[in-house]
Short mmCIF file of N, CA and C in Angstrom, two decimals:
data_model
loop_
_atom_site.label_atom_id
_atom_site.label_comp_id
_atom_site.label_asym_id
_atom_site.label_seq_id
_atom_site.Cartn_x
_atom_site.Cartn_y
_atom_site.Cartn_z
N UNK H 21 37.74 -21.70 32.41
CA UNK H 21 37.40 -21.63 31.00
C UNK H 21 35.92 -21.34 30.82
N UNK H 22 35.09 -21.93 31.65
CA UNK H 22 33.65 -21.68 31.55
C UNK H 22 33.35 -20.21 31.78
N UNK H 23 34.02 -19.63 32.73
CA UNK H 23 33.82 -18.21 33.03
C UNK H 23 34.25 -17.34 31.86
N UNK H 24 35.38 -17.66 31.25
CA UNK H 24 35.87 -16.90 30.09
C UNK H 24 34.87 -17.02 28.94
N UNK H 25 34.26 -18.18 28.78
CA UNK H 25 33.29 -18.40 27.71
C UNK H 25 31.92 -17.81 28.05
N UNK H 26 31.78 -17.32 29.27
CA UNK H 26 30.51 -16.73 29.68
C UNK H 26 29.41 -17.77 29.88
N UNK H 27 29.81 -18.96 30.32
CA UNK H 27 28.86 -20.05 30.51
C UNK H 27 28.95 -20.58 31.93
N UNK H 28 27.87 -21.22 32.34
CA UNK H 28 27.93 -21.94 33.61
C UNK H 28 28.84 -23.15 33.41
N UNK H 29 29.33 -23.68 34.49
CA UNK H 29 30.20 -24.85 34.39
C UNK H 29 29.47 -26.01 33.73
N UNK H 30 28.21 -26.21 34.09
CA UNK H 30 27.41 -27.29 33.50
C UNK H 30 27.28 -27.11 31.99
N UNK H 31 26.92 -25.90 31.55
CA UNK H 31 26.78 -25.64 30.11
C UNK H 31 28.11 -25.82 29.38
N UNK H 32 29.18 -25.36 30.00
CA UNK H 32 30.50 -25.49 29.38
C UNK H 32 30.87 -26.96 29.22
N UNK H 33 30.64 -27.75 30.25
CA UNK H 33 30.97 -29.18 30.18
C UNK H 33 30.11 -29.87 29.12
N UNK H 34 28.82 -29.56 29.08
CA UNK H 34 27.94 -30.17 28.07
C UNK H 34 28.36 -29.77 26.66
N UNK H 35 28.65 -28.49 26.44
CA UNK H 35 29.10 -28.03 25.13
C UNK H 35 30.40 -28.71 24.72
N UNK H 36 31.33 -28.80 25.67
CA UNK H 36 32.62 -29.43 25.38
C UNK H 36 32.45 -30.90 25.04
N UNK H 37 31.60 -31.59 25.77
CA UNK H 37 31.36 -33.00 25.50
C UNK H 37 30.71 -33.19 24.13
N UNK H 38 29.75 -32.33 23.79
CA UNK H 38 29.10 -32.43 22.47
C UNK H 38 30.08 -32.15 21.35
N UNK H 39 30.94 -31.17 21.53
CA UNK H 39 31.94 -30.86 20.50
C UNK H 39 32.92 -32.02 20.33
N UNK H 40 33.33 -32.61 21.43
CA UNK H 40 34.26 -33.75 21.36
C UNK H 40 33.59 -34.94 20.67
N UNK H 41 32.33 -35.19 20.99
CA UNK H 41 31.60 -36.30 20.36
C UNK H 41 31.44 -36.06 18.87
N UNK H 42 31.08 -34.84 18.50
CA UNK H 42 30.92 -34.51 17.08
C UNK H 42 32.23 -34.68 16.33
N UNK H 43 33.32 -34.20 16.91
CA UNK H 43 34.62 -34.31 16.25
C UNK H 43 35.04 -35.77 16.11
N UNK H 44 34.76 -36.56 17.12
CA UNK H 44 35.08 -37.98 17.06
C UNK H 44 34.34 -38.65 15.91
N UNK H 45 33.06 -38.33 15.76
CA UNK H 45 32.28 -38.93 14.67
C UNK H 45 32.73 -38.41 13.31
N UNK H 46 33.09 -37.13 13.22
CA UNK H 46 33.55 -36.57 11.95
C UNK H 46 34.90 -37.14 11.54
N UNK H 47 35.70 -37.56 12.50
CA UNK H 47 37.02 -38.11 12.21
C UNK H 47 36.98 -39.57 11.75
N UNK H 48 35.82 -40.19 11.85
CA UNK H 48 35.71 -41.60 11.45
C UNK H 48 35.94 -41.73 9.95
N UNK H 49 36.59 -42.78 9.57
CA UNK H 49 36.86 -43.04 8.16
C UNK H 49 35.97 -44.17 7.63
N UNK H 50 35.40 -44.94 8.52
CA UNK H 50 34.61 -46.09 8.13
C UNK H 50 33.29 -46.05 8.89
N UNK H 51 32.19 -46.14 8.15
CA UNK H 51 30.87 -46.13 8.76
C UNK H 51 30.19 -47.46 8.44
N UNK H 52 29.70 -48.11 9.44
CA UNK H 52 29.02 -49.39 9.25
C UNK H 52 27.53 -49.12 9.09
N UNK H 53 26.96 -49.59 7.99
CA UNK H 53 25.53 -49.43 7.74
C UNK H 53 24.97 -50.76 7.25
N UNK H 54 23.66 -50.87 7.35
CA UNK H 54 23.02 -52.09 6.87
C UNK H 54 23.00 -52.08 5.34
N UNK H 55 22.70 -53.23 4.78
CA UNK H 55 22.63 -53.33 3.32
C UNK H 55 21.56 -52.40 2.75
N UNK H 56 20.42 -52.30 3.45
CA UNK H 56 19.34 -51.43 2.96
C UNK H 56 19.74 -49.96 3.05
N UNK H 57 20.46 -49.57 4.09
CA UNK H 57 20.93 -48.19 4.20
C UNK H 57 21.94 -47.87 3.10
N UNK H 58 22.81 -48.81 2.81
CA UNK H 58 23.80 -48.62 1.76
C UNK H 58 23.11 -48.51 0.40
N UNK H 59 22.12 -49.34 0.17
CA UNK H 59 21.39 -49.29 -1.10
C UNK H 59 20.64 -47.97 -1.24
N UNK H 60 20.07 -47.47 -0.14
CA UNK H 60 19.37 -46.18 -0.17
C UNK H 60 20.35 -45.07 -0.54
N UNK H 61 21.56 -45.12 -0.02
CA UNK H 61 22.58 -44.13 -0.37
C UNK H 61 22.92 -44.21 -1.85
N UNK H 62 23.14 -45.42 -2.34
CA UNK H 62 23.45 -45.58 -3.76
C UNK H 62 22.31 -45.07 -4.64
N UNK H 63 21.08 -45.33 -4.24
CA UNK H 63 19.93 -44.85 -5.00
C UNK H 63 19.90 -43.32 -5.05
N UNK H 64 20.19 -42.68 -3.93
CA UNK H 64 20.23 -41.21 -3.91
C UNK H 64 21.32 -40.67 -4.82
N UNK H 65 22.48 -41.32 -4.80
CA UNK H 65 23.59 -40.86 -5.62
C UNK H 65 23.32 -41.04 -7.11
N UNK H 66 22.50 -42.01 -7.45
CA UNK H 66 22.18 -42.28 -8.86
C UNK H 66 21.13 -41.33 -9.42
N UNK H 67 20.34 -40.71 -8.54
CA UNK H 67 19.29 -39.80 -9.01
C UNK H 67 19.91 -38.57 -9.66
N UNK H 68 19.30 -38.08 -10.74
CA UNK H 68 19.82 -36.86 -11.36
C UNK H 68 19.67 -35.67 -10.40
N UNK H 69 20.60 -34.75 -10.50
CA UNK H 69 20.55 -33.56 -9.65
C UNK H 69 19.33 -32.73 -10.01
N UNK H 70 18.75 -32.09 -9.01
CA UNK H 70 17.59 -31.23 -9.23
C UNK H 70 18.02 -29.78 -9.10
N UNK H 71 17.34 -28.92 -9.84
CA UNK H 71 17.64 -27.49 -9.77
C UNK H 71 17.42 -27.00 -8.34
N UNK H 72 18.33 -26.18 -7.88
CA UNK H 72 18.26 -25.65 -6.52
C UNK H 72 18.63 -24.17 -6.60
N UNK H 73 17.63 -23.30 -6.49
CA UNK H 73 17.86 -21.87 -6.64
C UNK H 73 18.83 -21.33 -5.60
N UNK H 74 18.73 -21.80 -4.37
CA UNK H 74 19.63 -21.29 -3.32
C UNK H 74 21.07 -21.68 -3.61
N UNK H 75 21.28 -22.90 -4.08
CA UNK H 75 22.64 -23.33 -4.40
C UNK H 75 23.16 -22.57 -5.62
N UNK H 76 22.31 -22.35 -6.60
CA UNK H 76 22.70 -21.59 -7.79
C UNK H 76 23.12 -20.16 -7.39
N UNK H 77 22.35 -19.54 -6.50
CA UNK H 77 22.69 -18.19 -6.02
C UNK H 77 24.01 -18.19 -5.26
N UNK H 78 24.24 -19.21 -4.46
CA UNK H 78 25.48 -19.30 -3.71
C UNK H 78 26.69 -19.36 -4.64
N UNK H 79 26.61 -20.19 -5.67
CA UNK H 79 27.73 -20.33 -6.59
C UNK H 79 27.91 -19.12 -7.49
N UNK H 80 26.87 -18.31 -7.63
CA UNK H 80 26.97 -17.10 -8.45
C UNK H 80 27.71 -15.98 -7.71
N UNK H 81 27.76 -16.08 -6.38
CA UNK H 81 28.44 -15.05 -5.58
C UNK H 81 29.94 -15.25 -5.60
N UNK H 82 30.64 -14.13 -5.48
CA UNK H 82 32.10 -14.18 -5.38
C UNK H 82 32.48 -14.64 -3.96
N UNK H 83 33.39 -15.59 -3.83
CA UNK H 83 33.76 -16.05 -2.49
C UNK H 83 34.46 -14.94 -1.71
N UNK H 84 34.27 -14.90 -0.40
CA UNK H 84 34.86 -13.83 0.42
C UNK H 84 36.38 -13.81 0.39
N UNK H 85 37.01 -14.94 0.11
CA UNK H 85 38.48 -14.97 0.07
C UNK H 85 39.04 -14.53 -1.28
N UNK H 86 38.17 -14.33 -2.26
CA UNK H 86 38.60 -13.92 -3.59
C UNK H 86 38.55 -12.40 -3.69
N UNK H 87 39.53 -11.76 -3.08
CA UNK H 87 39.57 -10.29 -3.01
C UNK H 87 40.54 -9.78 -4.05
N UNK H 88 40.10 -8.78 -4.80
CA UNK H 88 40.99 -8.18 -5.81
C UNK H 88 41.19 -6.73 -5.52
#
């Protein structure tokens, strides 16, 4: 598989391990945080949204799957 991917065996194993670790963390449903971390998250969520030109431009574009 490493050869097919054009990688050394070491690079392939490291990439595979990183992908598996990332997927494992993304699949978690419950994250344990301290009270201060939780409060910081709540504070961020309570702040009003700020104008973001890049995000505005993104939403102004037609999505690639919306083909007519």
